[in-house]
Structure formats: C-alpha cells, structure tokens
C-alpha cells in the first residue's frame, strides 16, 4: 500500500548515506579529564546469551552535548525535540587552512566567503566545520597535538563566527571534528571554552568528534543525530549520519 511516507522512504533509500560517527572503545581518544571507557562481558554465549556492561562519560566518542552540559537550568538530552535532531546540513570546508595552521579558527569572513560561493546559510540548519582533524583518529597523541610545552593545538570556531551564525543566520546546531568547539589556542588564551558555552547558552546542541565530513557536499544533505534517551543526561554518544542529495 503506497502513501506519502513510503514514497519518501523509497527516495531516501536510493540516496547515498554517510556515517559521520567514529567507532569507539576503551582504547579510543578522549578528553583528557575523563578516564578511558570500560567494556566488560557479563555473559558469553556459553552462558546462553552475550551481554556486556559499558562504562564511559556522556561526552565520549562522537557525541551530542545538550545545553545543560555547560549552562545551568537549561535542557537535558531527553528534552531535545525529535525534529531538532534531523536537520538540513551545511559543511564549511577549512581543511586546507587547518592543515597549514593547527590553531585555525573559523572567522565571519570565512562564512561570508562560503556564502558567496554557495548561497546564504538558511535558518534552522546544522552547520558543520570540516577540518579533517578526524583523520587523526584513533591516535590520541595526534588528536591532542601537543607542543613541547604540553599545550594542545587544534582548530575550531571563533566566538564571532558562532555569534554570526546564531544571531544573523538563525541556525539550529553545530558540529565539528575536534574534542572542543573552540580552537585550543583560544581556550588557552581565554581560560574557558567561550565558544562552547555560547552555543549551549543559545538552547542549542552540538555534535563533537564527527568524521567523514570530506564525503559531504557544502549544501543539500541532511543530518540525522540518533542518540539514546538517557534521563537527566548532559550528553551521550550519538550515531550521526548524513543522507546526500
């Protein structure tokens, strides 16, 4: 029996789907303040069934941060609406710049240059910053990219670029390939993740440690962020994927 939804599903199945999620485990790179994940076997097939226990922080692997992660009295993960988790996807490619300058931070000028090539960024979209930092996975040392003084160097969003996207373009959410929203050098300079706080303060969410952004067009794809509904959670590993136009 044919209806509008079944036709939509047929169309989606004909398109290319791209997994934007790292496989993670106890040996995977993670934020330095967290302990490594623990995966334990509770029962094996010799017991009749295979079951495991998983211990890890909510912000582990490719994960979604809810507003409550940084901002008091805001929404928990479970309070995000389903329709917020499926959005038109915009990918701003700054991989060459990040390769040349590991401290690269996206600027408003970068966004305007992107729009001159691809058109204005529409409201209620998910904007992802491509830096190809995900190609360093699963090497913790390369992801951290520390200098001789122990300071990390990784690209990110400038606070000004985020304010422009949220206040001038009214976007819905952001994502990136690094551990943090802010470029590492900005965190060291400011002593805080000002960009990350700003995003979550907008009652928005973000997805960190995305991968395979190099397989996506600048515009036209849709992103699906499928995440468990853990109660009173600040974030959780997510299965993010894109459907290409």
PDB file of C-alpha atoms in Angstrom, residues 27-195:
ATOM      1  CA  UNK A  27      41.453   2.468  23.502  1.00  0.00           C
ATOM      2  CA  UNK A  28      39.803   5.403  21.703  1.00  0.00           C
ATOM      3  CA  UNK A  29      40.951   9.025  22.022  1.00  0.00           C
ATOM      4  CA  UNK A  30      39.019  11.018  24.625  1.00  0.00           C
ATOM      5  CA  UNK A  31      39.004  14.298  26.513  1.00  0.00           C
ATOM      6  CA  UNK A  32      41.973  14.368  28.896  1.00  0.00           C
ATOM      7  CA  UNK A  33      39.885  14.916  32.035  1.00  0.00           C
ATOM      8  CA  UNK A  34      38.000  11.628  31.510  1.00  0.00           C
ATOM      9  CA  UNK A  35      39.026   8.060  32.239  1.00  0.00           C
ATOM     10  CA  UNK A  36      39.101   5.550  29.396  1.00  0.00           C
ATOM     11  CA  UNK A  37      35.912   3.649  28.654  1.00  0.00           C
ATOM     12  CA  UNK A  38      35.460   0.152  30.067  1.00  0.00           C
ATOM     13  CA  UNK A  39      33.707  -2.590  28.100  1.00  0.00           C
ATOM     14  CA  UNK A  40      33.102  -5.782  30.100  1.00  0.00           C
ATOM     15  CA  UNK A  41      31.474  -9.083  29.185  1.00  0.00           C
ATOM     16  CA  UNK A  42      28.754 -10.021  31.663  1.00  0.00           C
ATOM     17  CA  UNK A  43      27.599 -13.210  29.948  1.00  0.00           C
ATOM     18  CA  UNK A  44      29.011 -15.117  26.973  1.00  0.00           C
ATOM     19  CA  UNK A  45      27.294 -17.449  24.512  1.00  0.00           C
ATOM     20  CA  UNK A  46      28.467 -20.288  26.762  1.00  0.00           C
ATOM     21  CA  UNK A  47      26.014 -18.884  29.313  1.00  0.00           C
ATOM     22  CA  UNK A  48      23.256 -18.866  26.731  1.00  0.00           C
ATOM     23  CA  UNK A  49      23.490 -15.249  25.581  1.00  0.00           C
ATOM     24  CA  UNK A  50      26.035 -12.477  25.038  1.00  0.00           C
ATOM     25  CA  UNK A  51      25.665  -9.341  27.200  1.00  0.00           C
ATOM     26  CA  UNK A  52      28.050  -6.552  28.114  1.00  0.00           C
ATOM     27  CA  UNK A  53      28.491  -3.655  30.518  1.00  0.00           C
ATOM     28  CA  UNK A  54      29.671  -0.273  29.215  1.00  0.00           C
ATOM     29  CA  UNK A  55      31.198   2.464  31.359  1.00  0.00           C
ATOM     30  CA  UNK A  56      32.089   5.803  29.808  1.00  0.00           C
ATOM     31  CA  UNK A  57      31.425   9.554  30.230  1.00  0.00           C
ATOM     32  CA  UNK A  58      28.500  11.017  28.296  1.00  0.00           C
ATOM     33  CA  UNK A  59      30.956  13.074  26.250  1.00  0.00           C
ATOM     34  CA  UNK A  60      32.802  10.116  24.690  1.00  0.00           C
ATOM     35  CA  UNK A  61      33.424   9.219  21.061  1.00  0.00           C
ATOM     36  CA  UNK A  62      31.248  11.071  18.577  1.00  0.00           C
ATOM     37  CA  UNK A  63      28.749  12.602  20.993  1.00  0.00           C
ATOM     38  CA  UNK A  64      25.963  15.117  21.383  1.00  0.00           C
ATOM     39  CA  UNK A  65      26.161  17.863  24.016  1.00  0.00           C
ATOM     40  CA  UNK A  66      22.849  19.111  25.399  1.00  0.00           C
ATOM     41  CA  UNK A  67      22.566  22.722  26.664  1.00  0.00           C
ATOM     42  CA  UNK A  68      22.788  21.579  30.313  1.00  0.00           C
ATOM     43  CA  UNK A  69      26.366  20.391  29.674  1.00  0.00           C
ATOM     44  CA  UNK A  70      27.615  23.946  30.298  1.00  0.00           C
ATOM     45  CA  UNK A  71      24.612  26.091  31.223  1.00  0.00           C
ATOM     46  CA  UNK A  72      22.583  25.797  34.416  1.00  0.00           C
ATOM     47  CA  UNK A  73      18.789  25.413  34.272  1.00  0.00           C
ATOM     48  CA  UNK A  74      18.656  24.549  30.584  1.00  0.00           C
ATOM     49  CA  UNK A  75      17.532  21.462  28.700  1.00  0.00           C
ATOM     50  CA  UNK A  76      18.742  17.949  29.311  1.00  0.00           C
ATOM     51  CA  UNK A  77      19.344  15.492  26.477  1.00  0.00           C
ATOM     52  CA  UNK A  78      15.896  13.909  26.845  1.00  0.00           C
ATOM     53  CA  UNK A  79      14.249  17.299  26.320  1.00  0.00           C
ATOM     54  CA  UNK A  80      15.576  17.820  22.803  1.00  0.00           C
ATOM     55  CA  UNK A  81      12.755  17.529  20.287  1.00  0.00           C
ATOM     56  CA  UNK A  82      12.960  14.766  17.676  1.00  0.00           C
ATOM     57  CA  UNK A  83      12.675  17.258  14.825  1.00  0.00           C
ATOM     58  CA  UNK A  84      15.723  19.121  16.162  1.00  0.00           C
ATOM     59  CA  UNK A  85      17.815  16.008  15.578  1.00  0.00           C
ATOM     60  CA  UNK A  86      17.157  15.832  11.821  1.00  0.00           C
ATOM     61  CA  UNK A  87      18.266  18.982  10.024  1.00  0.00           C
ATOM     62  CA  UNK A  88      19.473  20.352   6.691  1.00  0.00           C
ATOM     63  CA  UNK A  89      23.272  20.157   6.719  1.00  0.00           C
ATOM     64  CA  UNK A  90      25.796  22.822   5.737  1.00  0.00           C
ATOM     65  CA  UNK A  91      29.502  21.889   5.656  1.00  0.00           C
ATOM     66  CA  UNK A  92      32.118  24.644   5.702  1.00  0.00           C
ATOM     67  CA  UNK A  93      35.418  23.201   4.483  1.00  0.00           C
ATOM     68  CA  UNK A  94      38.502  24.667   6.137  1.00  0.00           C
ATOM     69  CA  UNK A  95      40.627  21.515   5.918  1.00  0.00           C
ATOM     70  CA  UNK A  96      43.428  23.148   3.932  1.00  0.00           C
ATOM     71  CA  UNK A  97      43.625  26.063   6.336  1.00  0.00           C
ATOM     72  CA  UNK A  98      43.649  23.745   9.359  1.00  0.00           C
ATOM     73  CA  UNK A  99      46.416  21.652   7.802  1.00  0.00           C
ATOM     74  CA  UNK A 100      48.557  24.772   7.339  1.00  0.00           C
ATOM     75  CA  UNK A 101      47.670  26.296  10.719  1.00  0.00           C
ATOM     76  CA  UNK A 102      46.678  23.923  13.528  1.00  0.00           C
ATOM     77  CA  UNK A 103      45.394  26.913  15.526  1.00  0.00           C
ATOM     78  CA  UNK A 104      42.995  27.982  12.781  1.00  0.00           C
ATOM     79  CA  UNK A 105      39.677  29.458  13.929  1.00  0.00           C
ATOM     80  CA  UNK A 106      36.765  29.997  11.557  1.00  0.00           C
ATOM     81  CA  UNK A 107      36.018  33.681  11.021  1.00  0.00           C
ATOM     82  CA  UNK A 108      32.964  35.654   9.924  1.00  0.00           C
ATOM     83  CA  UNK A 109      34.885  36.475   6.752  1.00  0.00           C
ATOM     84  CA  UNK A 110      35.197  32.728   6.088  1.00  0.00           C
ATOM     85  CA  UNK A 111      31.424  32.357   6.377  1.00  0.00           C
ATOM     86  CA  UNK A 112      30.759  35.257   4.025  1.00  0.00           C
ATOM     87  CA  UNK A 113      33.217  33.797   1.513  1.00  0.00           C
ATOM     88  CA  UNK A 114      31.417  30.450   1.778  1.00  0.00           C
ATOM     89  CA  UNK A 115      28.093  32.169   1.137  1.00  0.00           C
ATOM     90  CA  UNK A 116      29.455  33.951  -1.909  1.00  0.00           C
ATOM     91  CA  UNK A 117      30.160  30.515  -3.406  1.00  0.00           C
ATOM     92  CA  UNK A 118      27.213  28.506  -2.107  1.00  0.00           C
ATOM     93  CA  UNK A 119      24.479  30.979  -1.218  1.00  0.00           C
ATOM     94  CA  UNK A 120      23.229  32.253   2.109  1.00  0.00           C
ATOM     95  CA  UNK A 121      23.144  29.791   5.012  1.00  0.00           C
ATOM     96  CA  UNK A 122      19.485  29.123   5.726  1.00  0.00           C
ATOM     97  CA  UNK A 123      17.820  29.291   9.144  1.00  0.00           C
ATOM     98  CA  UNK A 124      17.264  26.104  11.179  1.00  0.00           C
ATOM     99  CA  UNK A 125      20.239  24.301   9.669  1.00  0.00           C
ATOM    100  CA  UNK A 126      23.041  22.240  11.209  1.00  0.00           C
ATOM    101  CA  UNK A 127      26.414  23.777  10.323  1.00  0.00           C
ATOM    102  CA  UNK A 128      29.471  21.517  10.463  1.00  0.00           C
ATOM    103  CA  UNK A 129      33.069  22.728  10.378  1.00  0.00           C
ATOM    104  CA  UNK A 130      35.269  20.439   8.307  1.00  0.00           C
ATOM    105  CA  UNK A 131      38.945  20.475   9.297  1.00  0.00           C
ATOM    106  CA  UNK A 132      39.835  16.822   8.540  1.00  0.00           C
ATOM    107  CA  UNK A 133      41.011  16.530  12.157  1.00  0.00           C
ATOM    108  CA  UNK A 134      39.037  13.267  12.237  1.00  0.00           C
ATOM    109  CA  UNK A 135      41.712  11.680  10.030  1.00  0.00           C
ATOM    110  CA  UNK A 136      43.943  11.675  13.128  1.00  0.00           C
ATOM    111  CA  UNK A 137      41.584   9.212  14.840  1.00  0.00           C
ATOM    112  CA  UNK A 138      42.221   6.807  16.567  1.00  0.00           C
ATOM    113  CA  UNK A 139      45.580   8.255  17.670  1.00  0.00           C
ATOM    114  CA  UNK A 140      45.238  10.129  20.977  1.00  0.00           C
ATOM    115  CA  UNK A 141      48.590  11.889  20.579  1.00  0.00           C
ATOM    116  CA  UNK A 142      47.719  13.184  17.121  1.00  0.00           C
ATOM    117  CA  UNK A 143      44.256  14.290  18.237  1.00  0.00           C
ATOM    118  CA  UNK A 144      45.747  16.208  21.196  1.00  0.00           C
ATOM    119  CA  UNK A 145      48.598  17.579  19.044  1.00  0.00           C
ATOM    120  CA  UNK A 146      50.622  18.953  21.973  1.00  0.00           C
ATOM    121  CA  UNK A 147      53.775  21.030  21.624  1.00  0.00           C
ATOM    122  CA  UNK A 148      56.947  20.703  23.722  1.00  0.00           C
ATOM    123  CA  UNK A 149      55.333  22.787  26.481  1.00  0.00           C
ATOM    124  CA  UNK A 150      52.343  20.436  26.639  1.00  0.00           C
ATOM    125  CA  UNK A 151      49.892  22.835  25.002  1.00  0.00           C
ATOM    126  CA  UNK A 152      47.430  21.393  22.502  1.00  0.00           C
ATOM    127  CA  UNK A 153      46.968  22.858  19.036  1.00  0.00           C
ATOM    128  CA  UNK A 154      43.705  22.129  17.226  1.00  0.00           C
ATOM    129  CA  UNK A 155      41.358  24.193  15.040  1.00  0.00           C
ATOM    130  CA  UNK A 156      37.875  25.369  15.925  1.00  0.00           C
ATOM    131  CA  UNK A 157      35.199  28.033  15.747  1.00  0.00           C
ATOM    132  CA  UNK A 158      35.819  31.634  16.723  1.00  0.00           C
ATOM    133  CA  UNK A 159      33.246  33.134  19.086  1.00  0.00           C
ATOM    134  CA  UNK A 160      32.493  35.781  16.465  1.00  0.00           C
ATOM    135  CA  UNK A 161      31.683  33.173  13.808  1.00  0.00           C
ATOM    136  CA  UNK A 162      29.287  31.369  16.145  1.00  0.00           C
ATOM    137  CA  UNK A 163      27.538  34.602  17.098  1.00  0.00           C
ATOM    138  CA  UNK A 164      27.126  35.434  13.427  1.00  0.00           C
ATOM    139  CA  UNK A 165      25.640  32.029  12.606  1.00  0.00           C
ATOM    140  CA  UNK A 166      23.201  32.007  15.522  1.00  0.00           C
ATOM    141  CA  UNK A 167      22.241  35.692  15.585  1.00  0.00           C
ATOM    142  CA  UNK A 168      22.418  36.632  11.895  1.00  0.00           C
ATOM    143  CA  UNK A 169      21.590  33.291  10.243  1.00  0.00           C
ATOM    144  CA  UNK A 170      19.458  31.702  12.991  1.00  0.00           C
ATOM    145  CA  UNK A 171      20.991  28.254  12.638  1.00  0.00           C
ATOM    146  CA  UNK A 172      19.833  25.381  14.857  1.00  0.00           C
ATOM    147  CA  UNK A 173      23.024  23.467  15.826  1.00  0.00           C
ATOM    148  CA  UNK A 174      26.717  22.968  15.039  1.00  0.00           C
ATOM    149  CA  UNK A 175      29.225  20.139  14.795  1.00  0.00           C
ATOM    150  CA  UNK A 176      32.977  19.641  14.375  1.00  0.00           C
ATOM    151  CA  UNK A 177      35.725  17.020  14.258  1.00  0.00           C
ATOM    152  CA  UNK A 178      37.701  18.058  17.350  1.00  0.00           C
ATOM    153  CA  UNK A 179      37.254  17.480  21.105  1.00  0.00           C
ATOM    154  CA  UNK A 180      36.169  21.088  21.665  1.00  0.00           C
ATOM    155  CA  UNK A 181      34.223  23.851  19.943  1.00  0.00           C
ATOM    156  CA  UNK A 182      36.939  26.449  20.463  1.00  0.00           C
ATOM    157  CA  UNK A 183      40.359  26.344  18.846  1.00  0.00           C
ATOM    158  CA  UNK A 184      42.798  25.096  21.502  1.00  0.00           C
ATOM    159  CA  UNK A 185      44.795  28.326  21.401  1.00  0.00           C
ATOM    160  CA  UNK A 186      41.655  30.339  22.196  1.00  0.00           C
ATOM    161  CA  UNK A 187      40.915  28.115  25.175  1.00  0.00           C
ATOM    162  CA  UNK A 188      44.446  28.655  26.454  1.00  0.00           C
ATOM    163  CA  UNK A 189      44.157  32.410  25.944  1.00  0.00           C
ATOM    164  CA  UNK A 190      40.693  32.793  27.498  1.00  0.00           C
ATOM    165  CA  UNK A 191      40.963  30.141  30.192  1.00  0.00           C
ATOM    166  CA  UNK A 192      37.500  28.926  29.203  1.00  0.00           C
ATOM    167  CA  UNK A 193      35.595  27.416  26.280  1.00  0.00           C
ATOM    168  CA  UNK A 194      33.733  30.599  25.404  1.00  0.00           C
ATOM    169  CA  UNK A 195      32.505  29.301  22.052  1.00  0.00           C
TER     170      UNK A 195
END
